[in-house]
Amino acid sequence: MLLEIAGSFLAVVAFCFILNTPRRHILFAGLTGAAGWALYLVLETRDMDAGAATFISGCLASLCAQLLARFLRTPVTVFVIPGILPLVPGAGMYHIVDSILRSDGLASYYATQTLVAAGMIAMSIIVMDGLFRLLFKKKGEAYVDCR
Amino acid sequence: MNYKLLLDTAVTAGELMLENGAETYRVEDTMHRMLSLSRLQTAEVFVTMTGFVATLDDPSIHSLTVVRRITDRGTNLDMIDQLNTISRRLCTGDLELKEAFRQVSELKKRPWKPQAFLVSTPVVTAAFALTYGGTLPEAFVSALTGLVTAACLYACRRLRIQAFFGTLLSAAAASMLAAGLFRVFPGFGSLDAVVIASIMPLVPGVAITNAVFDTLHGDYLSGTARMLEAFVTAAAVAMGIGIGLGVS
C-alpha cells in the first residue's frame, strides 16, 4: 500500500508539471492527491462501496485543497485539479471498453460504476466548496481571491 | 483614466485566462472587477467557454465594446495564478494601470514550452501504474507508453489536429503499444494496469473540476458545456483504447 501511495504522490507531482502548476504549490498539490488516494485505499480494504469511498476521499482531497487555497491565496482549482486526479475513473473507462471487446455483458455495470465515480467526485467538490462558502462568507463575496 | 487601455488590459487578461483553462465565472469576475475601476455607468462582461463580450459606456464617452472568440484551450495553472495576482493588485491600487497592462502583455508573449510536458508524461504514467497496484516492470512499460502518448499529443498539437482526434490517436497508440509488448513478452505482468496508467494523462479531470465549479457558481451555460467536453474527451479515450486493443 505504501508503494501505491508513493506512486500517487509522484504521479500528481509529475502531472503538476504538465498543468504548469506554480512551482511553490507543487509539493502541497502532491500531498493533497496522495492524502485522497491513501484514504481511498484504506476505505477500499474495509470493503466500502467504490462510490462511497470515492466520495469520502474526494471530500478529504477538496477539504485540503480549500484550506491550502485560502492559506496560500491562490485559486482553489490549483489544488482541486491535482487533488482529485487519482480518483478520476480512468480504470472504469478501460473496463467498459475491455468488456465490450470481450462481449462478456459487464459493460453496463462498469459504465454505471464509472458514472457514479465521476458524479461522486463532483458531489464531494460541491459539498466542500459549499461548506467553505457558508463558513467564510464575506460581504460582497467574490470568487476571485481578493483579500 | 485611459478607458481604452483599461479595456485592453481586461480583455487580454480574460483572453489569457480562458485560453489557459480558468473557470468561466472566474474570468467574468476578474474582468468585471477590472472594468469597474473605471467607475463608468455601464461596465458589463458576458463570458462563455468559447468567447466573451465586454463593454464600457457612459454619457461622457463613446461606448467601447470588444468581442473575442477563443478557439484554443489548454491548461496552465501558473498563468491563472499570475493573472489572479495582477488583477488583485490592480484592484487594490497596488499596481498602476500601465504597469498592469505591461505585465499582462508580457504573459501573453510567453511561449509554451513542451520540454516539461514531454518529460513528465512518462513519469506520470509510470507512477500511475504503481498507484493502481501495478508492479515495477509494469511501471516501466507504462513509462514507454507514456512517452508514446506524449509524443503523439505533441505532434497532434503541432499539426493543429482537433483535440478529439488527438486524444483518440494518443490513446490508440498507447494501448496498441502496450498490447503489442505484452503479446511479445507475456511474462511482464498484466495489461490492465498499464493501459489504465497510460490513459491517465488524457482523462478529463480538469474538465470535470471546471464543470463543477462553473455549475456551482450559477454559470449553467458553461457548466453544461464543460460537462459535454468531459464526456466527449472520455468517449475519445474509450474509442482510442478500443481501436488500439482491437487492432493488436
XYZ file of C-alpha atoms in Angstrom:
395
model
C 0.000 0.000 0.000
C 2.915 2.333 0.735
C 4.151 1.854 -2.818
C 0.721 2.797 -4.140
C 0.538 5.956 -2.024
C 4.062 6.946 -3.043
C 3.077 6.282 -6.634
C 0.057 8.567 -6.379
C 2.201 11.322 -4.834
C 4.758 11.050 -7.631
C 2.043 10.891 -10.296
C 0.303 14.015 -9.011
C 3.580 15.921 -8.695
C 4.573 14.970 -12.245
C 1.107 15.878 -13.511
C 1.524 19.311 -11.932
C 4.357 19.934 -14.384
C 2.007 19.130 -17.264
C -0.561 21.568 -15.839
C 2.148 24.191 -15.201
C 1.185 24.495 -11.558
C 3.171 27.296 -9.883
C 6.401 25.789 -8.507
C 5.785 26.830 -4.907
C 2.459 24.943 -4.799
C 3.527 21.640 -6.368
C 4.534 19.904 -3.135
C 1.213 20.766 -1.460
C -0.749 19.647 -4.517
C 1.075 16.312 -4.446
C 0.281 15.850 -0.757
C -3.390 16.651 -1.407
C -3.591 13.994 -4.100
C -1.732 11.411 -2.021
C -3.961 12.064 1.021
C -7.108 11.467 -1.038
C -5.750 8.280 -2.564
C -4.479 6.956 0.793
C -7.935 7.371 2.328
C -9.478 5.670 -0.711
C -7.177 2.664 -0.310
C -7.954 2.402 3.403
C -11.696 2.539 2.771
C -11.382 0.016 -0.045
C -9.664 -2.522 2.220
C -12.545 -2.037 4.682
C -14.900 -3.276 1.920
C -16.630 0.019 1.375
C -18.532 0.563 -1.869
C -16.354 2.206 -4.523
C -18.766 5.119 -4.960
C -18.925 5.939 -1.249
C -15.161 5.563 -0.918
C -14.648 7.952 -3.834
C -16.995 10.464 -2.222
C -15.311 10.407 1.177
C -11.769 10.547 -0.164
C -12.823 13.244 -2.641
C -14.121 15.221 0.342
C -10.754 14.896 2.075
C -8.882 15.985 -1.054
C -11.072 19.015 -1.642
C -11.012 19.920 2.059
C -7.211 20.038 1.870
C -7.448 21.973 -1.386
C -9.822 24.589 0.046
C -7.698 25.083 3.165
C -4.481 25.365 1.159
C -6.011 27.755 -1.360
C -7.152 30.087 1.427
C -3.864 29.789 3.233
C -1.658 30.372 0.181
C -4.009 32.835 -1.569
C -4.367 31.150 -4.907
C -7.352 29.985 -6.995
C -8.797 26.831 -5.442
C -8.605 24.879 -8.733
C -4.809 24.928 -8.472
C -5.203 22.315 -5.731
C -8.518 20.683 -6.600
C -7.494 19.537 -10.091
C -4.354 17.664 -8.926
C -6.078 16.566 -5.713
C -8.875 14.595 -7.337
C -6.707 13.258 -10.153
C -6.002 9.768 -8.736
C -9.752 9.320 -8.132
C -10.794 10.088 -11.719
C -12.223 6.801 -13.047
C -9.736 6.045 -15.810
C -9.876 2.387 -14.790
C -13.630 2.371 -15.301
C -13.255 3.724 -18.817
C -10.783 0.976 -19.625
C -13.011 -1.743 -18.167
C -16.007 -0.556 -20.220
C -14.076 -0.867 -23.470
C -12.417 -4.093 -22.379
C -15.722 -5.784 -21.601
C -17.239 -4.563 -24.884
C -14.316 -6.133 -26.742
C -14.701 -9.361 -24.751
C -18.508 -9.094 -25.019
C -18.915 -10.511 -21.522
C -22.002 -8.413 -20.769
C -20.438 -6.410 -17.929
C -20.169 -3.166 -19.907
C -23.303 -1.615 -18.394
C -22.113 -2.469 -14.880
C -18.770 -0.764 -15.478
C -20.475 2.185 -17.175
C -22.636 2.728 -14.087
C -19.602 2.412 -11.829
C -17.694 4.982 -13.877
C -20.577 7.448 -13.939
C -21.138 7.025 -10.194
C -17.444 7.649 -9.504
C -17.414 10.789 -11.664
C -20.619 12.029 -10.013
C -19.209 11.346 -6.548
C -16.099 13.396 -7.328
C -18.344 16.243 -8.439
C -20.513 15.903 -5.298
C -17.502 15.940 -2.992
C -16.200 19.156 -4.565
C -19.669 20.721 -4.343
C -20.136 19.800 -0.686
C -16.758 21.144 0.432
C -16.989 24.327 -1.625
C -20.495 24.946 -0.310
C -19.388 24.447 3.292
C -16.457 26.779 2.910
C -18.538 29.472 1.277
C -21.069 29.152 4.080
C -18.420 29.480 6.777
C -16.266 32.164 5.189
C -18.983 34.354 3.754
C -17.998 37.979 3.408
C -19.957 40.972 2.291
C -19.776 41.294 -1.472
C -18.114 37.907 -1.525
C -16.107 37.446 -4.688
C -14.913 34.188 -6.173
C -11.598 35.675 -7.159
C -9.491 35.711 -4.068
C -9.313 39.406 -3.301
C -8.001 39.574 0.231
C -8.233 57.413 -16.734
C -7.407 55.817 -20.082
C -10.541 53.734 -20.705
C -9.181 52.160 -23.869
C -6.135 50.882 -22.023
C -8.274 49.588 -19.164
C -10.485 47.693 -21.594
C -7.442 46.315 -23.411
C -5.940 45.112 -20.142
C -9.159 43.427 -19.060
C -9.702 41.841 -22.470
C -6.158 40.495 -22.738
C -6.329 39.134 -19.208
C -9.700 37.493 -19.893
C -8.472 36.008 -23.145
C -5.413 34.507 -21.469
C -7.464 33.121 -18.584
C -9.971 31.419 -20.885
C -7.231 30.010 -23.106
C -5.398 28.584 -20.124
C -8.273 26.771 -18.512
C -9.699 29.148 -15.907
C -13.304 28.621 -14.871
C -15.762 30.893 -16.669
C -17.075 32.567 -13.509
C -13.529 33.479 -12.522
C -12.893 35.123 -15.896
C -16.166 37.028 -15.692
C -15.487 38.163 -12.150
C -11.899 39.237 -12.868
C -12.864 41.222 -15.965
C -15.813 42.833 -14.216
C -13.647 43.929 -11.320
C -11.092 45.473 -13.659
C -13.716 47.304 -15.716
C -15.456 48.558 -12.585
C -12.311 50.528 -11.768
C -13.397 52.976 -14.487
C -16.455 53.973 -12.386
C -18.454 54.396 -15.600
C -22.222 53.897 -15.714
C -22.041 50.660 -17.692
C -19.234 48.155 -17.274
C -20.516 44.789 -18.399
C -18.915 41.483 -19.310
C -20.512 38.341 -20.658
C -18.248 35.312 -20.803
C -18.877 31.844 -22.189
C -16.453 28.990 -22.662
C -15.772 29.892 -26.299
C -15.607 33.681 -26.174
C -16.705 36.883 -24.484
C -18.148 40.379 -24.910
C -17.006 43.307 -22.780
C -18.399 46.814 -22.925
C -17.766 50.191 -21.279
C -20.276 53.013 -21.683
C -21.122 56.374 -20.154
C -22.846 59.554 -21.372
C -19.424 61.235 -21.289
C -17.650 58.868 -23.731
C -18.243 56.934 -26.913
C -19.100 53.398 -25.896
C -16.341 50.794 -26.199
C -17.168 47.169 -26.937
C -14.892 44.218 -27.592
C -15.816 40.709 -28.714
C -13.278 37.931 -28.574
C -13.556 34.370 -29.799
C -11.452 31.726 -28.044
C -10.510 28.715 -30.142
C -7.558 27.082 -28.365
C -7.942 25.847 -24.814
C -5.247 24.265 -22.705
C -4.366 24.224 -19.027
C -1.704 26.439 -17.499
C -2.387 26.992 -13.823
C 0.655 29.224 -13.379
C -0.792 31.724 -15.855
C -4.128 31.791 -13.999
C -2.376 32.256 -10.687
C -0.301 35.173 -12.008
C -3.258 36.888 -13.681
C -5.183 36.478 -10.437
C -2.369 38.259 -8.603
C -2.144 41.058 -11.187
C -5.885 41.716 -11.068
C -5.918 41.651 -7.269
C -3.077 44.168 -7.101
C -4.680 46.360 -9.750
C -7.996 46.395 -7.899
C -6.436 47.270 -4.547
C -4.467 50.109 -6.158
C -1.142 48.385 -5.659
C -0.411 48.446 -9.356
C -0.619 51.228 -11.936
C -2.799 50.519 -14.963
C 0.105 50.929 -17.382
C 2.248 48.544 -15.388
C -0.598 46.023 -15.228
C -1.028 46.213 -18.994
C 2.686 45.697 -19.489
C 2.707 42.622 -17.228
C -0.357 41.126 -18.898
C 1.088 41.641 -22.388
C 4.312 40.049 -21.250
C 2.409 36.980 -20.063
C 0.731 36.789 -23.449
C 4.052 36.688 -25.277
C 5.419 33.873 -23.165
C 5.879 30.767 -25.342
C 4.590 27.317 -24.463
C 7.476 25.053 -23.539
C 6.980 21.391 -24.486
C 10.003 20.008 -22.598
C 8.296 19.780 -19.219
C 5.303 18.119 -20.848
C 7.356 15.553 -22.772
C 9.481 14.655 -19.768
C 6.776 14.474 -17.131
C 4.153 12.456 -19.028
C 6.178 9.187 -18.839
C 6.752 9.832 -15.122
C 3.000 10.363 -14.677
C 2.105 7.115 -16.403
C 4.789 5.097 -14.601
C 3.704 6.474 -11.236
C 0.033 5.841 -12.003
C 0.837 2.203 -12.830
C 2.185 1.900 -9.270
C -0.809 3.838 -7.912
C -3.245 1.345 -9.383
C -1.435 -1.657 -7.954
C 0.973 -2.400 -10.787
C 4.416 -3.962 -10.359
C 7.746 -2.336 -11.226
C 8.075 -3.996 -14.679
C 4.561 -2.790 -15.460
C 5.548 0.713 -14.405
C 8.498 0.524 -16.796
C 6.261 -0.474 -19.704
C 3.876 2.338 -18.720
C 6.719 4.821 -18.957
C 7.319 3.672 -22.545
C 3.642 4.006 -23.467
C 3.554 7.359 -21.711
C 6.383 8.558 -23.929
C 4.363 7.496 -26.978
C 1.266 9.275 -25.604
C 3.232 12.464 -25.029
C 4.875 12.390 -28.452
C 1.527 11.726 -30.104
C -0.227 14.548 -28.227
C 2.609 16.935 -29.011
C 2.587 16.037 -32.723
C -1.189 16.495 -32.919
C -0.889 19.871 -31.247
C 1.845 20.933 -33.663
C -0.142 19.756 -36.691
C -3.252 21.509 -35.318
C -5.306 18.338 -35.305
C -8.592 18.636 -33.408
C -8.467 17.817 -29.699
C -10.879 14.893 -30.128
C -8.729 13.118 -32.685
C -5.542 13.993 -30.844
C -6.853 12.276 -27.715
C -8.178 9.337 -29.706
C -4.919 8.802 -31.598
C -2.807 9.075 -28.434
C -4.967 6.579 -26.552
C -4.936 4.226 -29.542
C -1.157 4.428 -29.970
C -0.501 3.887 -26.257
C -2.817 0.905 -25.883
C -1.621 -0.637 -29.163
C 1.982 -0.436 -27.975
C 1.054 -1.886 -24.574
C -0.917 -4.757 -26.068
C 1.838 -5.455 -28.620
C 4.547 -5.514 -25.949
C 2.577 -7.912 -23.782
C 1.995 -10.181 -26.749
C 5.728 -10.357 -27.473
C 6.828 -10.574 -23.822
C 3.944 -12.256 -21.971
C 5.889 -12.583 -18.698
C 5.830 -8.883 -17.856
C 2.577 -8.794 -15.934
C -0.986 -7.845 -16.751
C -2.209 -5.409 -19.373
C -4.857 -3.696 -17.200
C -2.642 -1.517 -15.016
C -0.511 -0.423 -17.979
C -3.415 0.662 -20.172
C -5.171 2.433 -17.290
C -1.978 4.271 -16.360
C -1.203 5.311 -19.903
C -4.644 6.881 -20.448
C -4.497 8.856 -17.181
C -2.815 11.902 -18.793
C -5.775 12.046 -21.216
C -8.743 11.651 -18.863
C -10.910 14.758 -18.389
C -10.052 15.590 -14.772
C -9.697 19.293 -15.496
C -12.985 19.396 -17.405
C -14.861 17.662 -14.560
C -13.464 20.078 -11.966
C -14.213 23.168 -14.017
C -17.699 21.891 -14.886
C -18.443 21.507 -11.190
C -17.133 24.927 -10.216
C -18.934 26.700 -13.077
C -22.234 24.969 -12.340
C -21.846 25.695 -8.660
C -21.398 29.408 -9.220
C -24.547 29.631 -11.295
C -22.942 29.604 -14.722
C -25.042 26.736 -16.084
C -24.229 27.505 -19.691
C -20.503 26.937 -19.229
C -21.101 24.161 -16.722
C -23.045 22.055 -19.206
C -20.583 22.906 -21.984
C -17.703 21.649 -19.876
C -19.633 18.559 -18.824
C -20.106 17.810 -22.502
C -16.403 18.402 -23.015
C -15.678 15.840 -20.299
C -17.986 13.281 -21.925
C -16.565 13.849 -25.399
C -12.997 13.501 -24.109
C -13.939 10.336 -22.235
C -15.553 8.961 -25.388
C -12.418 9.764 -27.390
C -10.247 7.949 -24.859
C -12.584 4.952 -24.824
C -12.663 4.748 -28.613
C -8.891 5.046 -28.712
C -8.479 2.118 -26.316
C -11.000 0.133 -28.313
C -9.159 0.728 -31.572
C -5.763 0.069 -30.015
C -6.770 -3.185 -28.303
C -8.931 -4.306 -31.202
C -6.185 -3.894 -33.798
C -3.435 -5.691 -31.917
